[in-house]
């Protein structure tokens, strides 16, 4: 098979790498550099990519597109804020997506990314003396399906066959762990130009298993640059009453100077930002100069609140992996922004140990992508990569409860089957509502789709055995199937976009779940108590129907308890009251059955009234009854 490359398509810089003699190596571009700025410029008839595009950005602010990755696969509503601060023109496309406007032309983020990819691949082909057509491309772990698909399309537009989209931290761990023999728990801390990802992995003996992943897709080095830009612009405005942010060219110069100052401050205690002729004085029409000293401590103050935002995802990743910080063997830093001394300090403070300094944060992701490309082309053997699904998946069950089948951070591919049953007598169909999220109640989660399984034979509630299967493949595509066992009736749905959630939505859903945990618990317990009471009601009604010789006198107390239960079956009824009605109904049912000497035909061998009441009580911790069907055996 032809060789395939690994590409780290970064927000700020991109890197291309390939396997050579069993080792991944970075390929230099035509300018002789190992990293290529992810910048494209349109100048008269010319298209410039990489360093040459970056170099002319100030003079051609409106025609120079950088950070296209911030916009890829996203809708206008998601990026409006970021669009406003860009020195180039960003507008909404007819499809609700994003377009960059340069002169009379419009470009999608995919097209711009494809131009960067094409340069990387063309330069690499030249260097290798053979045409490259296949690639593995990396994306932030928290990229949703739309962003992944758009990245894949960028590859296609560049004429590449994209063998796989791999998560950046996973790629970094692959590169780090290639030679590792023993088993290690590794935390990858990836702070790049535009995004922050943290992943916990088990690495060793050729197996790379992602235990958890978390992140923030609005946090990166350019946010630090903008913190400096805003400080400079505010100071300038105070002094001269001119807002530099309103002039595209001045803004572009401010952004570049701020990034340069930030990078210098990684090595120096202070730096000076000088921008001559940055604006004209509106009063005197004389040119204005910007000259400002920035110390490292002032810079750290400016980015203080940004840095605090890495805490949450780090804690989340540790708790999802069920690990304490002491159990992390190695911390791998990825992304240019981890060079900021305050970031390194914060990592040490959060995790209690120094990060590993042996990997190059700019190159490690591309090297890992090359290894994965080698695995897929058969060049690298004995490596298994196990990635995870970022959010839980499940089904709506009775009482509007969200019943999870697959927990978030479960390794994919994964297949899970659970058996459900009907909640009402003679129910001939069920609706399967597929959901994704972390909240307890269905309505608070993201609906991915619904389908019906009809044509069930008329049976008493609880009799049909409906198997629901969730199947996620290696590319994150979810298949849900439902099958009724006695008839063999089947129905299914395929959901391409299991992660088509705006990343904001992913963040929000996880945070919401934490915030509402107590409230959700109450609602879930209420729904469960209602379900139990309803199940008892059904049993009671059945017992009355089936007890042929029972007298009205014997039936009356049970009927009263049933009627009382019915009137209490309301979401507003407190749990304690539902439980009390359940107790009364259970004992009325028991008394009735002892008096009439019947046993309820509930499918269980010992199904006495008390037994049933107990088994319902036990169901407390199990899955919950569905909107119109419920787990079998509860
Ligand atoms: P990446 O997306 O990994 O290429 O990271 C790019 C980000 O890292 C940009 O925001 C750069 O400004 C930033 N960066 C690169 N080198 C340094 C450095 N020495 N100190 C601070 N930030 C840096």
XYZ file of C-alpha atoms and ligand atoms in Angstrom:
657
model
C 0.000 0.000 0.000
C 1.175 3.547 -0.765
C 2.600 5.513 2.122
C 0.246 7.705 4.120
C 1.093 10.840 6.073
C -0.117 12.130 9.415
C -1.223 15.760 9.530
C -1.773 17.962 12.563
C -4.022 20.619 11.009
C -3.586 23.217 13.735
C -5.454 26.442 14.413
C -2.223 28.404 14.174
C 0.358 26.031 12.713
C 0.241 22.703 10.905
C 2.734 19.857 10.817
C 3.068 16.868 8.471
C 4.839 13.672 9.372
C 5.501 10.189 7.984
C 6.829 6.801 9.118
C 10.412 6.170 8.060
C 12.208 2.985 9.069
C 9.680 2.353 11.833
C 9.935 5.847 13.326
C 7.668 8.842 12.751
C 9.536 11.875 11.372
C 8.447 15.437 10.630
C 8.731 16.546 6.995
C 10.014 20.077 6.339
C 8.134 22.432 4.015
C 9.540 24.165 0.924
C 10.858 26.992 3.122
C 12.778 24.458 5.183
C 10.527 24.770 8.268
C 9.043 21.977 10.346
C 5.837 23.891 11.055
C 3.691 25.760 8.528
C 1.429 28.644 9.621
C -2.219 27.731 8.886
C -2.623 31.000 7.008
C -3.911 31.636 3.469
C -3.748 34.997 1.703
C -5.429 36.246 -1.429
C -3.452 39.008 -3.096
C -4.416 40.181 -6.537
C -4.327 36.960 -8.580
C -2.065 35.156 -6.140
C -2.837 32.638 -3.439
C -0.250 32.472 -0.699
C -0.090 29.768 1.947
C 1.983 29.430 5.110
C 4.837 31.705 6.139
C 4.598 33.942 3.039
C 0.908 34.502 3.736
C 1.560 35.259 7.390
C 4.333 37.713 6.572
C 2.123 39.994 4.458
C -0.908 39.861 6.771
C -0.594 43.428 8.085
C -0.603 44.995 4.646
C -3.383 42.720 3.487
C -5.494 42.307 6.627
C -8.762 41.798 4.774
C -7.273 39.277 2.354
C -5.457 37.100 4.884
C -7.397 34.270 6.479
C -5.938 32.664 9.599
C -7.493 30.401 12.257
C -9.980 28.926 9.754
C -10.121 25.968 12.150
C -12.107 28.064 14.617
C -14.903 28.212 12.045
C -14.778 24.793 10.403
C -17.963 22.714 10.639
C -19.702 25.329 12.733
C -22.868 27.315 12.216
C -23.007 31.072 12.103
C -24.839 31.220 15.417
C -21.987 29.404 17.129
C -19.179 31.649 15.910
C -20.704 35.085 15.545
C -18.656 36.453 18.419
C -15.393 35.134 16.976
C -16.350 36.393 13.509
C -16.753 39.918 14.832
C -13.238 40.152 16.196
C -11.501 38.828 13.053
C -9.685 41.418 10.913
C -10.987 39.689 7.757
C -14.642 39.551 6.730
C -16.700 36.612 7.933
C -20.357 36.298 6.904
C -23.173 33.810 7.134
C -23.552 31.462 4.160
C -26.935 30.518 2.688
C -26.660 27.121 4.389
C -26.234 28.740 7.826
C -22.499 28.015 7.720
C -19.546 30.381 7.537
C -17.995 32.179 4.553
C -14.834 34.254 4.354
C -15.272 37.160 1.975
C -12.227 38.356 0.034
C -12.993 40.878 -2.699
C -15.670 39.317 -4.891
C -14.916 35.802 -3.747
C -16.262 33.718 -0.909
C -14.532 30.736 0.655
C -15.694 28.123 3.146
C -13.441 27.192 6.087
C -13.088 23.760 4.449
C -11.677 25.338 1.283
C -9.194 27.462 3.204
C -8.120 24.453 5.297
C -7.793 22.450 2.086
C -5.334 25.056 0.754
C -3.176 24.576 3.853
C -3.404 20.789 3.505
C -2.480 20.969 -0.162
C 0.657 22.969 0.561
C 1.733 20.524 3.265
C 1.158 17.528 1.031
C 2.714 19.083 -2.088
C 5.846 20.074 -0.186
C 6.032 16.620 1.405
C 5.545 14.880 -1.973
C 8.361 16.962 -3.391
C 10.658 16.093 -0.531
C 9.843 12.387 -0.658
C 9.898 12.171 -4.434
C 6.528 10.434 -4.461
C 2.958 11.682 -4.617
C 1.108 11.565 -1.314
C -2.599 10.748 -1.575
C -3.554 9.302 1.803
C -3.574 10.923 5.207
C -4.670 10.704 8.806
C -5.742 14.122 10.077
C -6.063 15.071 13.724
C -8.796 17.138 15.379
C -9.379 18.286 18.984
C -10.975 15.494 21.029
C -13.981 17.696 21.670
C -14.695 18.387 17.983
C -18.269 17.386 17.204
C -19.328 15.289 14.242
C -19.974 18.300 12.000
C -16.471 19.625 12.664
C -14.967 16.193 12.029
C -16.873 15.782 8.789
C -15.879 19.274 7.651
C -12.222 18.452 8.370
C -12.585 15.245 6.401
C -14.096 17.267 3.542
C -11.173 19.698 3.650
C -8.950 16.655 3.069
C -11.098 15.553 0.148
C -11.034 19.044 -1.379
C -7.240 18.873 -1.122
C -7.357 15.636 -3.136
C -6.590 13.375 -0.193
C -8.102 10.129 0.915
C -8.610 10.702 4.621
C -7.999 7.308 6.218
C -9.087 8.365 9.691
C -9.765 11.406 11.823
C -7.890 10.964 15.114
C -8.136 12.975 18.313
C -5.109 15.185 18.922
C -4.397 14.060 22.516
C -4.737 10.432 21.469
C -2.224 11.009 18.684
C 0.121 12.678 21.167
C -0.105 9.660 23.468
C 0.586 7.345 20.527
C 3.803 9.205 19.736
C 4.825 9.323 23.374
C 4.079 5.684 24.063
C 5.371 4.016 20.895
C 8.421 2.633 22.637
C 6.869 2.099 26.061
C 6.889 -1.463 27.228
C 5.299 -1.317 30.676
C 1.876 0.120 31.349
C 1.493 3.791 32.267
C -1.349 6.184 32.955
C -0.777 9.311 30.939
C -2.528 12.672 31.039
C -2.257 14.699 27.845
C -2.671 18.428 28.434
C -3.167 20.078 25.051
C -3.428 23.859 24.921
C -3.054 25.049 21.353
C -3.943 28.213 19.490
C -7.700 27.864 19.740
C -8.700 24.885 21.850
C -7.941 23.092 25.082
C -8.178 19.310 25.412
C -7.285 17.027 28.266
C -7.280 13.248 27.964
C -6.345 10.429 30.294
C -4.997 7.275 28.644
C -3.597 3.890 29.554
C -0.511 3.403 27.435
C 1.733 0.409 27.081
C 2.544 -2.764 25.205
C 1.011 -1.442 22.026
C -2.403 -0.717 23.507
C -3.591 2.890 23.782
C -6.812 3.099 25.651
C -8.471 6.448 26.208
C -10.016 6.486 29.680
C -11.588 9.927 29.530
C -11.516 13.180 27.692
C -12.700 16.708 28.441
C -11.962 20.194 27.211
C -12.940 23.695 26.236
C -13.094 24.559 22.558
C -12.972 28.277 23.196
C -9.701 28.409 25.051
C -6.284 28.764 23.487
C -3.250 30.910 22.754
C -5.141 33.411 20.629
C -7.394 34.183 23.597
C -4.189 35.168 25.412
C -3.250 37.342 22.412
C -6.660 39.035 22.515
C -6.265 39.643 26.251
C -3.098 41.615 25.416
C -4.780 43.268 22.387
C -7.637 44.488 24.570
C -5.303 45.790 27.251
C -3.221 47.688 24.660
C -6.307 49.033 22.868
C -7.948 50.103 26.124
C -4.802 51.918 27.269
C -4.451 53.576 23.865
C -8.076 54.658 23.872
C -7.714 56.130 27.328
C -4.692 58.140 26.203
C -5.716 59.226 22.684
C -9.448 58.487 22.481
C -8.889 56.261 19.428
C -10.183 52.664 19.374
C -7.589 50.673 17.434
C -9.943 47.674 17.255
C -12.094 49.552 14.760
C -9.324 49.793 12.161
C -8.747 46.346 10.588
C -5.125 47.013 9.748
C -4.312 48.423 13.171
C -6.090 45.442 14.748
C -4.031 42.983 12.709
C -0.835 44.738 13.806
C -1.988 44.649 17.424
C -2.738 40.911 17.208
C 0.679 40.127 15.737
C 2.525 42.327 18.217
C 0.599 40.802 21.122
C 1.394 37.241 20.037
C 5.054 38.164 19.593
C 5.156 39.752 23.057
C 3.449 36.706 24.571
C 5.997 34.350 22.990
C 8.903 36.545 24.139
C 7.539 36.534 27.674
C 7.874 32.741 27.747
C 11.626 33.341 27.875
C 12.036 36.898 29.179
C 10.744 38.729 32.260
C 9.600 41.728 30.216
C 9.235 43.013 26.668
C 8.301 46.211 24.856
C 5.585 46.460 22.248
C 6.305 49.175 19.673
C 3.892 50.008 16.901
C 4.836 53.195 15.056
C 2.223 55.023 12.951
C -0.550 52.887 14.364
C -3.199 55.626 13.942
C -3.773 59.288 13.196
C -4.650 61.743 15.944
C -8.207 62.885 15.089
C -7.525 66.334 16.543
C -4.097 67.184 15.101
C -3.960 64.686 12.245
C -0.484 63.758 13.453
C 0.640 60.100 13.461
C 0.312 58.253 16.764
C 2.762 55.703 18.168
C 2.051 52.854 20.502
C 4.901 51.968 22.841
C 4.193 49.894 25.881
C 6.209 47.795 28.292
C 4.661 44.477 29.264
C 6.095 42.468 32.144
C 5.540 38.760 32.585
C 3.651 39.385 35.792
C 1.316 41.884 34.108
C 0.789 39.366 31.279
C -0.020 36.669 33.825
C -2.527 39.004 35.423
C -4.155 39.623 31.997
C -4.532 35.902 31.289
C -5.346 34.895 34.888
C -9.040 34.238 34.377
C -8.404 32.402 31.093
C -5.962 30.056 32.801
C -8.383 29.223 35.575
C -10.664 27.717 32.931
C -8.347 24.700 32.482
C -9.145 23.538 36.031
C -12.652 22.239 35.336
C -11.773 19.974 32.386
C -8.702 18.560 34.206
C -10.799 17.663 37.248
C -13.539 16.282 35.033
C -11.135 14.058 33.070
C -9.644 12.680 36.309
C -13.012 11.960 37.868
C -14.369 10.370 34.663
C -11.297 8.123 34.546
C -11.950 7.368 38.255
C -8.391 8.337 39.078
C -6.716 10.535 41.647
C -4.028 12.906 40.478
C -1.407 10.778 42.269
C -2.239 7.897 39.933
C -1.098 9.797 36.832
C 2.377 8.534 35.883
C 3.211 11.058 33.171
C 1.897 14.423 32.048
C 2.477 15.217 28.384
C 2.240 18.833 27.290
C 0.977 19.449 23.772
C 0.406 22.708 21.874
C 2.421 25.902 21.660
C 0.570 27.558 24.525
C 1.967 25.073 27.042
C 5.256 26.994 26.640
C 3.786 29.833 28.712
C 5.511 29.491 32.134
C 2.252 30.241 33.992
C 0.592 27.301 32.181
C 3.370 24.919 33.243
C 3.117 26.183 36.812
C -0.638 25.687 36.830
C -0.305 22.124 35.480
C 2.140 21.324 38.254
C -0.148 22.889 40.844
C -3.196 20.980 39.560
C -1.533 17.586 39.195
C 1.209 17.735 41.790
C 4.086 16.810 39.484
C 6.305 18.259 36.786
C 5.196 17.581 33.231
C 7.329 15.396 30.979
C 9.765 17.596 29.023
C 10.942 15.022 26.490
C 8.265 15.508 23.841
C 8.149 18.446 21.456
C 4.725 20.032 21.988
C 4.572 21.355 18.419
C 5.318 18.057 16.713
C 4.051 15.241 18.897
C 0.484 15.275 17.472
C 1.636 15.004 13.848
C 4.052 12.213 14.823
C 1.186 10.288 16.427
C -0.951 10.834 13.326
C 1.845 9.332 11.211
C 1.925 6.284 13.500
C -1.830 5.845 13.097
C -1.417 6.249 9.317
C 1.234 3.522 9.506
C -1.164 1.279 11.432
C -3.890 1.778 8.821
C -1.581 1.080 5.886
C -0.129 -1.988 7.584
C 3.317 -0.485 8.035
C 3.058 -0.413 11.823
C 1.891 -3.547 13.593
C 0.930 -4.503 17.136
C -0.729 -1.208 17.986
C -4.328 -0.961 19.086
C -6.011 2.386 19.524
C -9.138 2.542 21.659
C -10.978 5.869 21.667
C -14.074 6.944 23.635
C -17.514 8.474 23.095
C -17.687 11.941 24.692
C -21.332 11.916 25.922
C -23.722 9.266 27.284
C -26.343 7.696 24.994
C -29.661 6.225 26.019
C -33.405 5.997 25.635
C -36.432 7.787 27.105
C -38.243 5.593 29.590
C -41.503 5.910 31.430
C -41.965 9.120 33.374
C -39.730 10.978 30.918
C -36.612 9.479 32.484
C -33.382 9.230 30.470
C -32.089 5.666 30.756
C -28.436 5.430 29.709
C -27.288 2.448 27.692
C -23.783 3.736 26.995
C -22.019 5.957 29.525
C -19.848 8.840 28.337
C -16.165 7.988 27.953
C -16.991 4.405 26.978
C -14.441 2.977 24.563
C -15.673 2.738 20.957
C -16.566 0.658 19.011
C -19.165 -0.508 21.526
C -22.386 -2.512 21.431
C -24.865 -2.680 24.280
C -28.218 -4.467 24.499
C -30.894 -4.151 27.168
C -34.305 -5.728 27.378
C -37.406 -3.596 27.867
C -41.099 -4.354 28.032
C -44.458 -2.602 27.753
C -46.004 -0.576 30.566
C -49.652 -0.973 29.510
C -51.796 -3.983 28.726
C -52.372 -4.807 25.069
C -49.867 -2.256 23.898
C -49.170 -3.002 20.231
C -46.340 -0.554 19.635
C -43.522 1.289 21.381
C -41.648 4.431 20.427
C -37.906 4.412 20.949
C -36.604 7.917 21.627
C -32.806 8.054 21.276
C -31.051 10.694 23.359
C -27.583 11.941 24.201
C -26.481 13.812 27.303
C -25.814 13.676 31.015
C -29.076 14.837 32.576
C -31.530 12.514 34.312
C -34.693 13.594 32.533
C -35.122 13.046 28.789
C -36.249 16.591 28.012
C -33.003 18.038 29.345
C -30.888 16.029 26.906
C -30.311 16.225 23.158
C -32.800 14.258 21.066
C -31.031 12.348 18.284
C -34.051 10.619 16.762
C -37.137 8.464 17.310
C -38.516 5.335 15.713
C -41.459 3.036 16.252
C -41.668 -0.711 16.721
C -45.254 -1.592 15.807
C -47.227 -4.782 15.334
C -46.583 -6.247 18.783
C -49.070 -8.969 19.773
C -51.658 -7.891 22.366
C -50.186 -9.077 25.650
C -50.428 -8.082 29.288
C -48.099 -5.293 30.363
C -44.637 -6.573 31.155
C -44.851 -9.626 28.900
C -43.246 -8.548 25.603
C -39.465 -8.776 25.599
C -38.090 -5.887 23.539
C -34.352 -5.878 23.034
C -32.868 -2.446 22.400
C -29.350 -2.436 21.003
C -27.018 0.555 20.731
C -24.055 0.085 18.450
C -21.368 2.761 17.892
C -18.721 2.030 15.256
C -15.103 3.280 15.169
C -16.161 6.453 13.341
C -18.788 7.373 15.951
C -21.833 6.366 13.902
C -24.660 5.102 16.117
C -27.110 2.369 15.128
C -30.109 1.672 17.343
C -32.219 -1.433 16.874
C -35.325 -2.760 18.627
C -36.529 -6.357 18.443
C -39.490 -8.041 20.070
C -38.346 -11.551 20.927
C -41.511 -13.651 20.623
C -42.497 -12.310 17.187
C -39.056 -11.389 15.887
C -40.424 -7.963 14.836
C -37.618 -5.456 14.323
C -37.100 -1.745 13.694
C -33.964 0.371 13.671
C -32.464 3.782 13.064
C -28.997 4.973 12.054
C -27.769 8.237 13.482
C -24.780 9.601 11.616
C -24.192 12.524 13.859
C -23.881 11.140 17.360
C -21.696 14.080 18.200
C -23.475 16.754 16.159
C -23.673 18.969 19.129
C -22.184 22.378 19.142
C -19.201 22.015 21.421
C -20.779 24.714 23.538
C -23.664 22.361 23.880
C -21.386 19.506 24.963
C -19.743 21.723 27.578
C -23.079 23.094 28.679
C -24.668 19.651 28.935
C -21.889 18.300 31.133
C -21.908 21.411 33.329
C -25.703 21.458 33.504
C -25.718 17.848 34.608
C -23.449 18.688 37.539
C -25.399 21.770 38.480
C -28.786 20.075 38.366
C -27.698 16.783 39.907
C -29.751 17.172 43.111
C -32.849 18.485 41.414
C -32.643 15.714 38.809
C -32.333 13.102 41.548
C -35.603 14.260 43.064
C -37.336 14.180 39.677
C -35.958 10.756 38.898
C -37.004 9.356 42.286
C -40.453 10.800 41.747
C -40.713 9.260 38.304
C -39.592 5.921 39.729
C -42.092 6.079 42.590
C -44.826 6.847 40.059
C -43.774 3.943 37.891
C -43.854 1.554 40.845
C -47.248 2.734 41.936
C -48.556 2.363 38.392
C -47.160 -1.173 38.143
C -48.943 -2.070 41.409
C -52.151 -0.520 40.085
C -51.957 -2.731 36.996
C -51.382 -5.811 39.163
C -54.339 -4.884 41.345
C -56.638 -4.471 38.351
C -55.484 -7.766 36.944
C -56.013 -9.538 40.264
C -59.611 -8.266 40.441
C -60.347 -9.339 36.850
C -58.882 -12.790 37.362
C -60.342 -13.591 40.812
C -63.594 -15.023 39.538
C -65.111 -16.087 42.849
C -64.225 -12.899 44.751
C -67.059 -11.097 46.482
C -67.704 -7.360 46.163
C -66.841 -7.057 49.817
C -63.404 -8.606 49.180
C -62.817 -6.420 46.126
C -63.862 -3.117 47.661
C -60.712 -2.286 49.719
C -58.437 -3.177 46.802
C -60.531 -1.171 44.375
C -60.435 1.812 46.739
C -56.636 1.543 46.990
C -56.421 1.337 43.179
C -58.608 4.423 42.722
C -56.596 6.262 45.322
C -53.361 5.305 43.527
C -54.770 6.470 40.180
C -55.611 9.903 41.522
C -52.116 10.209 42.981
C -50.352 9.328 39.704
C -49.182 12.798 38.918
C -45.701 14.277 38.537
C -46.538 16.877 41.176
C -47.283 14.299 43.875
C -44.412 14.130 46.376
C -42.449 10.879 46.488
C -43.387 10.192 50.121
C -47.067 10.311 49.235
C -46.582 8.046 46.213
C -44.660 5.575 48.390
C -47.391 5.636 51.058
C -50.095 4.933 48.451
C -47.906 2.141 47.097
C -47.658 0.559 50.559
C -51.406 0.743 51.057
C -52.060 -0.731 47.633
C -49.482 -3.513 48.113
C -51.026 -4.577 51.412
C -54.569 -4.347 50.000
C -53.435 -6.553 47.127
C -51.833 -9.034 49.492
C -54.926 -9.210 51.688
C -57.111 -9.639 48.607
C -55.024 -12.448 47.235
C -54.812 -14.261 50.547
C -58.570 -13.992 50.895
C -59.211 -15.220 47.346
C -56.168 -17.520 47.341
C -54.933 -16.334 43.943
C -51.433 -15.490 42.858
C -50.823 -12.754 40.347
C -49.670 -14.055 36.981
C -46.692 -11.789 36.683
C -44.362 -14.214 34.995
C -42.255 -14.673 38.129
C -42.257 -18.006 39.931
C -42.700 -16.649 43.444
C -44.926 -13.776 42.385
C -46.921 -13.274 45.582
C -48.155 -9.796 46.301
C -45.384 -9.088 48.766
C -42.817 -10.591 46.456
C -43.989 -8.331 43.685
C -43.979 -5.275 45.882
C -40.446 -6.110 46.940
C -39.272 -6.707 43.419
C -40.660 -3.329 42.520
C -38.831 -1.803 45.412
C -35.652 -3.472 44.228
C -36.170 -1.972 40.802
C -35.346 1.362 42.407
C -31.714 1.157 41.406
C -32.337 -0.408 38.013
C -33.366 1.147 34.743
C -36.673 2.870 34.733
C -39.911 2.215 32.957
C -40.240 3.794 29.527
C -42.761 6.333 28.270
C -44.723 3.407 26.953
C -42.425 0.508 27.650
C -40.157 -0.502 30.501
C -37.187 -2.710 31.267
C -38.189 -6.365 31.432
C -38.357 -7.834 34.920
C -39.045 -4.571 36.772
P -0.563 25.155 18.206
O -2.038 25.272 17.863
O -0.225 23.992 19.012
O 0.326 25.379 17.023
O -0.283 26.370 19.195
C -0.166 27.644 18.705
C -0.293 28.605 19.845
O 0.853 28.493 20.667
C -0.338 30.020 19.341
O -1.312 30.745 20.075
C 1.054 30.523 19.628
O 1.068 31.922 19.835
C 1.389 29.785 20.890
N 2.829 29.681 21.128
C 3.769 29.165 20.312
N 4.977 29.262 20.871
C 4.805 29.865 22.073
C 5.691 30.266 23.129
N 7.007 30.070 23.059
N 5.143 30.855 24.208
C 3.818 31.073 24.293
N 2.947 30.724 23.335
C 3.427 30.130 22.240
